Amino acid sequence: MKNPKKDLTQSFIPMRLVTVVATLLGCLLTAALCANAQAPAPASPEIEAKAHAMLAKLTLEQKIELIGGVDVMFTNAESVIGLPRFKMSDGPLGVRTWGPTTAYAGGAALAASWDPALAHKVGEGLGKDARARGVNFLLGPGVNIARSPLNGRNFEYFSEDPFLNASLVVPYIEGVQSQGVSATVKHYALNNLEYNRHNVSVDVDERTMREIYLPAFEAAVTKAHVDAVMNSYNLINGVHATQNDFLNLKVLKGDWGFQGVLMSDWDATYDGVAAANNGLDLEMPSPRFMNAKTLLPAVKDSRLKESTIDDKVLRILRTMLRYGFLDRPQLDTTASTYSVADRAVTLEGARESLTLLKNEGHVLPLDAARVRTVAVIGPDAYPAVTGGGGSSEAQAFEPVSIVTGIANLVGPHVRVLYTRGLPDTNEIFWGTHWEGGIKVCTYPSKDFIGTPEISTPPTIADWKPEMWGPEDKAPRSIRYTTGYKATKAGRYLILAAASGEDIFKVLVDGNTVLEQPHAEGQVPISTTIALTAGQTINLVAEYLPHSPGVRFGLGIANEADLITPEAKQFAAAADVAVVAVGFNPSTEGEGYDRTFALPWGQDALIEAVTAANPHSIVTLTAGGGVDTRRWLDKVPALLHTYYPGQEGGTAVAEVLFGKHNPEGKLPVSFDRSWDESPSAQFYYPVKGADTSLHVTENDHPPVDYAIPHVKYDDKLMVGYRYWTTTGKHPLFPFGFGLSYTTFSFSKLSAPTMSKSGAMVSVGFDVTNTGSVAGAEVAELYVSDPSSLAKRPERELKGFEKVRLAPGETKHITINLDARAFSYWDEPGHKWTIDPGKFVILVGDSSENTPLHADLSLN
Ligand code: BGC
C-alpha cells in the first residue's frame, strides 16, 4: 500500500537534507497551526496506576454513574476525582453536532477514491474540526458492509468489500486520533439494513462474519488502535449487539484485545444487566438501563460482579488519561472552525471519487469553448446535496451545488439554465383531482373495527412529518376510499407518503399496488400504472399511524405532465443538458431504507430531457446502485457522484468539462434490478416471523416482541464475490470506472512457489496509454481454486492508485501477507491456508483482470 505521505523532494537538492528540512518545517507548521494536536499516549504503568487510584476513590454508585452518558452527547462528570464531562459529536462526514462545519465526501465516495492517503487527510481534517469544537470523541467512521443497495446508510459506510474497508478505515482513524480525538468505529456489528433496525436479528454464520462483516472492525482495533467502538441497534443471532457476548467479549475484547471503550448506539441498550455482563462499557445517550436501580441489586445478588463495573470505569478513565483530556483543554483555539485547508481536502475527496460509468461516443469531457448554453435540470442540481439523512448530516458553511459548480466553471459567457424539473411531493397531493370525492373513515381501533368518524376532505394531503396530535385523540386506523379518472392514456404515478414508522397500503380496484409494511419503512413510495383515456379506477388506502396524528398523503398524476414545461424547453435550447437525479437526506438516510428505484418522477424526467436533447448527461447522487433500466441506453453519459460533500458541485463541473480526469472506481457492484441483487432474496425477515410488534426509540422499556430474523444465507456471496463466482454479470462491476485516458497493465511478476504464510511479493507495470494525465487503480485479486472449503471465485487482496502522465509507466509492488490467502476455518475457529494452487489476478475492475499468474503454496 502506498505511503500516505507525499514525496516533497526536488531533484537538485540532496534528498536527505530535503527530508530533514521538510520534516522540521512540517513539525513547526503543524505545531503553529494546531498547537494542541496530541496523539494519545500509549498505555503505561503510570497511566494504569493513576486510573486505579481514581477508581479507588469511587463508591459503587459513582462508578455506575460513569458508565452512562448525559445530555445526549457527553460522558458523565465526577467531581470526587476531578473528572469533567467529555464531549462527543457525529460523524462520520463532518463534526456535525455543534453548528456549521466542513462536510466531507461520504464514506462510499471516499471508498470510490481507493486512496488511503486521502482517508488519512479526511481523518486528520475531522480531528482538527473536532478539536476546534472541543470534541473528545468523534462518532465515526462507519464501516458496515454495503451488502445491499437498499441500506439507507450505505452512503456513510465504505464499500461491499472487507479489504477495501479495512484499508481505508485504518488511515482514517489514525488521522482522527493523531489530533487528540478518539474515533469511534461503528456500528458493531452486522448493521447492514436500516429497515426495522432495533428489532431485526441478523442471523449469520461465524465464517461469514469473520471474512466479510468483521475485518474492517478488526483492522480498526488491531491496526489503527481505535479507542472507542459503538455497538449497533440490531440483534446478531438472536442477541442484541449491546449484550452480545460472542461479539463483544470473545471477538472484540478477547481475540482482538480491544482495550478502549465500547459504547452503545443511542438507545441501543435493551437490558442493563445483560449489557453490563456482556461487554458494554458506556450506555449512550443516558443510563436508561445500566443505572443504579438496575445494577445495584444485580451486584448485591451476584448476577453482576463489581469487578465487571470496575473494568468499564477503568477503560473510560484510561482513555481519558491517555489522551490527556484532564491535562489540556480539548477546545483548541489554534485550530480553525472554518477551515480553508479542510475545504481543499473535501474538494480532493469529491474529485477522487466521482465515477464515470458511461461515456458513449466520448461525449465527455465537454469543450467549454464550444458550449454556449448548458441546461442543468433536476432535484439534485440545486441546492447542493452533500450527504444523506440522519445523524451524519453535516451542515456545511457554503456547499457548492452542481448548478453553482457549473456556472462558476463556465464563466459569464455561457448561459446556464436551471430548473428542478419536477414538482415536490405535496404539490402532487394537493393537485390530485379525485373522482367522486373522498370518504375518510377514522376508526377508534387499530384494525378498522368500531364505529368510524366519517369526513370528506377535498385532498389526501396530511403528509406533514412534524405534526403530532394529542395522545387521546389518536385515530388508530383510517380508511380512505376514492376514485380517479384518467383524462388521457398513459402512465400514471401513484405516490404515497407517511411517517417511516407508519403502516399503510394502497389498493387499486382491489389489488395492492403500494405497501409500507411496518416500522422504519421507505418514504415516500410510488409506483406507476398504465391507464387508458377516460378509465376510472377505485382507490382504497388503509393507514395505521404509529404515533398520534395523521401524516399521510396520496396523489396521482400523469407522468408526462409531471415534468415542468421549462425542463423540456431548457433542454431543447441548450448545447448540453445535465440531468442531476438521485436521492437526498429525506429519501436516503438513517432509520429507513431507500428504494432501488430512483425517487418518483426522476426516470420520466431523464426520459423527457433526453428526448429534448440527445446530449444529455446524467449525474446520479446515491449511496450505491439504482434501477437505470428505463433510461440508461438513451443517455450517452452517466456520472455517479455518491454524496460528494460540500465541494461536490465544483468537482462535478471539473469532471464534466475535463478540468479533472475522472478517477473514481465503484466500491459496490451496480445491480441491474433489485431482483438480480445477490442479497435480494435474503434481505427481509424470513416469512413466518411476527413483525407486527416492534420497538422504536420511543418504546422504552421495550415491549415483548417476536424477533424478525433476517438470514444472511447469501453468506460470502456479497457483491462481486457473487457475480464472479456465478459467472453472471452485474450492470457495472465492483472496481469499475472510466477515465478520459486509457491504461494498460503488463509485466506481472510473482513467485510460482512459496511457503504458506510467508509474504508474497507481486510486481507489475501500469502505463498511461492515452493522451491526458490520469489516475488508475490497480486492483489485485486472489483466487484459491484448490481450496478444500468453498470460496468465492476471487477476493480483493491489494490495490494501489497511481497517477500517470501520458505515456508514463510505473512499476507497482504489492505484498501479500498470510491473510491474503486465508479463509476462516469454521470447525477450527481460526484463519487457515489450504496449500495448493492460487491465482493472482491484476486489473482495473473485479471483472477485468488482464494479468494473472499461478502460485503454489506449500
Ligand atoms: C446513530 C449513530 C449516531 C448516534 C448519535 C444514532 O441514531 O445510529 O450512528 O452516532 O445516533 O447521534
mmCIF file of N, CA, C and O in Angstrom, residues 208-248:
data_model
loop_
_atom_site.group_PDB
_atom_site.id
_atom_site.type_symbol
_atom_site.label_atom_id
_atom_site.label_comp_id
_atom_site.label_asym_id
_atom_site.label_seq_id
_atom_site.Cartn_x
_atom_site.Cartn_y
_atom_site.Cartn_z
ATOM 1 N N THR A 208 -18.798 -16.285 7.739
ATOM 2 C CA THR A 208 -19.241 -15.101 7.000
ATOM 3 C C THR A 208 -18.926 -13.827 7.786
ATOM 4 O O THR A 208 -18.467 -12.829 7.228
ATOM 5 N N MET A 209 -19.159 -13.899 9.090
ATOM 6 C CA MET A 209 -18.841 -12.718 9.919
ATOM 7 C C MET A 209 -17.365 -12.377 9.821
ATOM 8 O O MET A 209 -16.989 -11.242 9.586
ATOM 9 N N ARG A 210 -16.541 -13.388 10.039
ATOM 10 C CA ARG A 210 -15.094 -13.147 10.112
ATOM 11 C C ARG A 210 -14.528 -12.702 8.769
ATOM 12 O O ARG A 210 -13.607 -11.898 8.712
ATOM 13 N N GLU A 211 -15.062 -13.261 7.673
ATOM 14 C CA GLU A 211 -14.468 -12.937 6.365
ATOM 15 C C GLU A 211 -15.047 -11.674 5.746
ATOM 16 O O GLU A 211 -14.359 -10.966 5.008
ATOM 17 N N ILE A 212 -16.328 -11.406 5.995
ATOM 18 C CA ILE A 212 -16.966 -10.265 5.310
ATOM 19 C C ILE A 212 -17.254 -9.107 6.258
ATOM 20 O O ILE A 212 -16.894 -7.971 5.976
ATOM 21 N N TYR A 213 -17.919 -9.373 7.358
ATOM 22 C CA TYR A 213 -18.514 -8.277 8.124
ATOM 23 C C TYR A 213 -17.625 -7.728 9.243
ATOM 24 O O TYR A 213 -17.862 -6.628 9.720
ATOM 25 N N LEU A 214 -16.612 -8.480 9.662
ATOM 26 C CA LEU A 214 -15.801 -8.025 10.790
ATOM 27 C C LEU A 214 -14.421 -7.455 10.439
ATOM 28 O O LEU A 214 -13.855 -6.718 11.253
ATOM 29 N N PRO A 215 -13.820 -7.790 9.292
ATOM 30 C CA PRO A 215 -12.432 -7.348 9.081
ATOM 31 C C PRO A 215 -12.176 -5.853 9.228
ATOM 32 O O PRO A 215 -11.121 -5.463 9.732
ATOM 33 N N ALA A 216 -13.115 -5.014 8.850
ATOM 34 C CA ALA A 216 -12.856 -3.569 8.982
ATOM 35 C C ALA A 216 -12.814 -3.181 10.459
ATOM 36 O O ALA A 216 -11.998 -2.341 10.867
ATOM 37 N N PHE A 217 -13.675 -3.792 11.267
ATOM 38 C CA PHE A 217 -13.625 -3.524 12.715
ATOM 39 C C PHE A 217 -12.322 -4.069 13.301
ATOM 40 O O PHE A 217 -11.685 -3.440 14.132
ATOM 41 N N GLU A 218 -11.959 -5.251 12.824
ATOM 42 C CA GLU A 218 -10.729 -5.883 13.311
ATOM 43 C C GLU A 218 -9.521 -4.985 13.013
ATOM 44 O O GLU A 218 -8.678 -4.741 13.885
ATOM 45 N N ALA A 219 -9.461 -4.469 11.784
ATOM 46 C CA ALA A 219 -8.335 -3.596 11.419
ATOM 47 C C ALA A 219 -8.376 -2.313 12.239
ATOM 48 O O ALA A 219 -7.336 -1.792 12.664
ATOM 49 N N ALA A 220 -9.583 -1.799 12.475
ATOM 50 C CA ALA A 220 -9.706 -0.568 13.274
ATOM 51 C C ALA A 220 -9.109 -0.785 14.659
ATOM 52 O O ALA A 220 -8.449 0.093 15.210
ATOM 53 N N VAL A 221 -9.350 -1.964 15.213
ATOM 54 C CA VAL A 221 -8.867 -2.241 16.573
ATOM 55 C C VAL A 221 -7.394 -2.645 16.567
ATOM 56 O O VAL A 221 -6.582 -2.075 17.290
ATOM 57 N N THR A 222 -7.040 -3.613 15.726
ATOM 58 C CA THR A 222 -5.688 -4.184 15.842
ATOM 59 C C THR A 222 -4.633 -3.355 15.105
ATOM 60 O O THR A 222 -3.477 -3.376 15.474
ATOM 61 N N LYS A 223 -5.045 -2.627 14.050
ATOM 62 C CA LYS A 223 -4.037 -1.855 13.313
ATOM 63 C C LYS A 223 -4.100 -0.363 13.634
ATOM 64 O O LYS A 223 -3.072 0.283 13.761
ATOM 65 N N ALA A 224 -5.313 0.191 13.692
ATOM 66 C CA ALA A 224 -5.413 1.642 13.918
ATOM 67 C C ALA A 224 -5.506 1.962 15.408
ATOM 68 O O ALA A 224 -5.421 3.115 15.788
ATOM 69 N N HIS A 225 -5.720 0.924 16.246
ATOM 70 C CA HIS A 225 -5.841 1.104 17.698
ATOM 71 C C HIS A 225 -6.912 2.140 18.035
ATOM 72 O O HIS A 225 -6.681 3.079 18.797
ATOM 73 N N VAL A 226 -8.053 1.944 17.443
ATOM 74 C CA VAL A 226 -9.171 2.850 17.727
ATOM 75 C C VAL A 226 -9.501 2.763 19.211
ATOM 76 O O VAL A 226 -9.386 1.691 19.814
ATOM 77 N N ASP A 227 -9.881 3.890 19.809
ATOM 78 C CA ASP A 227 -10.104 3.886 21.246
ATOM 79 C C ASP A 227 -11.564 3.782 21.648
ATOM 80 O O ASP A 227 -11.861 3.702 22.837
ATOM 81 N N ALA A 228 -12.478 3.816 20.690
ATOM 82 C CA ALA A 228 -13.882 3.590 21.029
ATOM 83 C C ALA A 228 -14.572 2.825 19.900
ATOM 84 O O ALA A 228 -14.239 2.997 18.723
ATOM 85 N N VAL A 229 -15.506 1.987 20.292
ATOM 86 C CA VAL A 229 -16.304 1.201 19.336
ATOM 87 C C VAL A 229 -17.752 1.408 19.722
ATOM 88 O O VAL A 229 -18.076 1.503 20.908
ATOM 89 N N MET A 230 -18.632 1.514 18.725
ATOM 90 C CA MET A 230 -20.062 1.675 19.019
ATOM 91 C C MET A 230 -20.828 0.428 18.590
ATOM 92 O O MET A 230 -20.747 0.023 17.434
ATOM 93 N N ASN A 231 -21.572 -0.142 19.550
ATOM 94 C CA ASN A 231 -22.444 -1.272 19.227
ATOM 95 C C ASN A 231 -23.643 -0.818 18.405
ATOM 96 O O ASN A 231 -24.124 0.307 18.574
ATOM 97 N N SER A 232 -24.148 -1.709 17.578
ATOM 98 C CA SER A 232 -25.292 -1.381 16.717
ATOM 99 C C SER A 232 -26.618 -1.642 17.429
ATOM 100 O O SER A 232 -26.655 -2.158 18.547
ATOM 101 N N TYR A 233 -27.706 -1.299 16.750
ATOM 102 C CA TYR A 233 -29.056 -1.489 17.306
ATOM 103 C C TYR A 233 -29.531 -2.939 17.218
ATOM 104 O O TYR A 233 -30.245 -3.432 18.073
ATOM 105 N N ASN A 234 -29.157 -3.586 16.103
ATOM 106 C CA ASN A 234 -29.768 -4.870 15.767
ATOM 107 C C ASN A 234 -29.323 -6.003 16.682
ATOM 108 O O ASN A 234 -28.400 -5.851 17.488
ATOM 109 N N LEU A 235 -29.972 -7.128 16.513
ATOM 110 C CA LEU A 235 -29.547 -8.348 17.184
ATOM 111 C C LEU A 235 -28.669 -9.138 16.217
ATOM 112 O O LEU A 235 -28.790 -8.997 15.001
ATOM 113 N N ILE A 236 -27.797 -9.953 16.780
ATOM 114 C CA ILE A 236 -26.969 -10.837 15.955
ATOM 115 C C ILE A 236 -27.212 -12.239 16.493
ATOM 116 O O ILE A 236 -26.990 -12.495 17.684
ATOM 117 N N ASN A 237 -27.678 -13.095 15.623
ATOM 118 C CA ASN A 237 -28.046 -14.459 16.025
ATOM 119 C C ASN A 237 -28.911 -14.452 17.289
ATOM 120 O O ASN A 237 -28.663 -15.189 18.248
ATOM 121 N N GLY A 238 -29.889 -13.565 17.286
ATOM 122 C CA GLY A 238 -30.886 -13.561 18.360
ATOM 123 C C GLY A 238 -30.509 -12.746 19.597
ATOM 124 O O GLY A 238 -31.299 -12.671 20.539
ATOM 125 N N VAL A 239 -29.339 -12.129 19.628
ATOM 126 C CA VAL A 239 -28.923 -11.372 20.818
ATOM 127 C C VAL A 239 -28.531 -9.949 20.409
ATOM 128 O O VAL A 239 -27.706 -9.766 19.511
ATOM 129 N N HIS A 240 -29.112 -8.963 21.092
ATOM 130 C CA HIS A 240 -28.790 -7.579 20.765
ATOM 131 C C HIS A 240 -27.281 -7.331 20.864
ATOM 132 O O HIS A 240 -26.609 -7.872 21.747
ATOM 133 N N ALA A 241 -26.774 -6.470 19.976
ATOM 134 C CA ALA A 241 -25.334 -6.199 19.924
ATOM 135 C C ALA A 241 -24.798 -5.765 21.279
ATOM 136 O O ALA A 241 -23.715 -6.189 21.697
ATOM 137 N N THR A 242 -25.552 -4.907 21.970
ATOM 138 C CA THR A 242 -25.056 -4.362 23.237
ATOM 139 C C THR A 242 -24.942 -5.420 24.342
ATOM 140 O O THR A 242 -24.383 -5.137 25.399
ATOM 141 N N GLN A 243 -25.496 -6.576 24.119
ATOM 142 C CA GLN A 243 -25.357 -7.632 25.128
ATOM 143 C C GLN A 243 -24.879 -8.932 24.482
ATOM 144 O O GLN A 243 -25.161 -10.015 24.970
ATOM 145 N N ASN A 244 -24.156 -8.782 23.372
ATOM 146 C CA ASN A 244 -23.732 -9.959 22.614
ATOM 147 C C ASN A 244 -22.359 -10.421 23.096
ATOM 148 O O ASN A 244 -21.342 -9.827 22.770
ATOM 149 N N ASP A 245 -22.361 -11.488 23.877
ATOM 150 C CA ASP A 245 -21.101 -11.949 24.467
ATOM 151 C C ASP A 245 -20.106 -12.366 23.387
ATOM 152 O O ASP A 245 -18.919 -12.079 23.472
ATOM 153 N N PHE A 246 -20.587 -13.027 22.344
ATOM 154 C CA PHE A 246 -19.659 -13.504 21.311
ATOM 155 C C PHE A 246 -18.935 -12.317 20.664
ATOM 156 O O PHE A 246 -17.706 -12.282 20.610
ATOM 157 N N LEU A 247 -19.699 -11.336 20.207
ATOM 158 C CA LEU A 247 -19.060 -10.218 19.508
ATOM 159 C C LEU A 247 -18.236 -9.336 20.444
ATOM 160 O O LEU A 247 -17.139 -8.921 20.102
ATOM 161 N N ASN A 248 -18.800 -9.057 21.617
ATOM 162 C CA ASN A 248 -18.141 -8.076 22.489
ATOM 163 C C ASN A 248 -17.015 -8.679 23.326
ATOM 164 O O ASN A 248 -15.941 -8.082 23.421
#
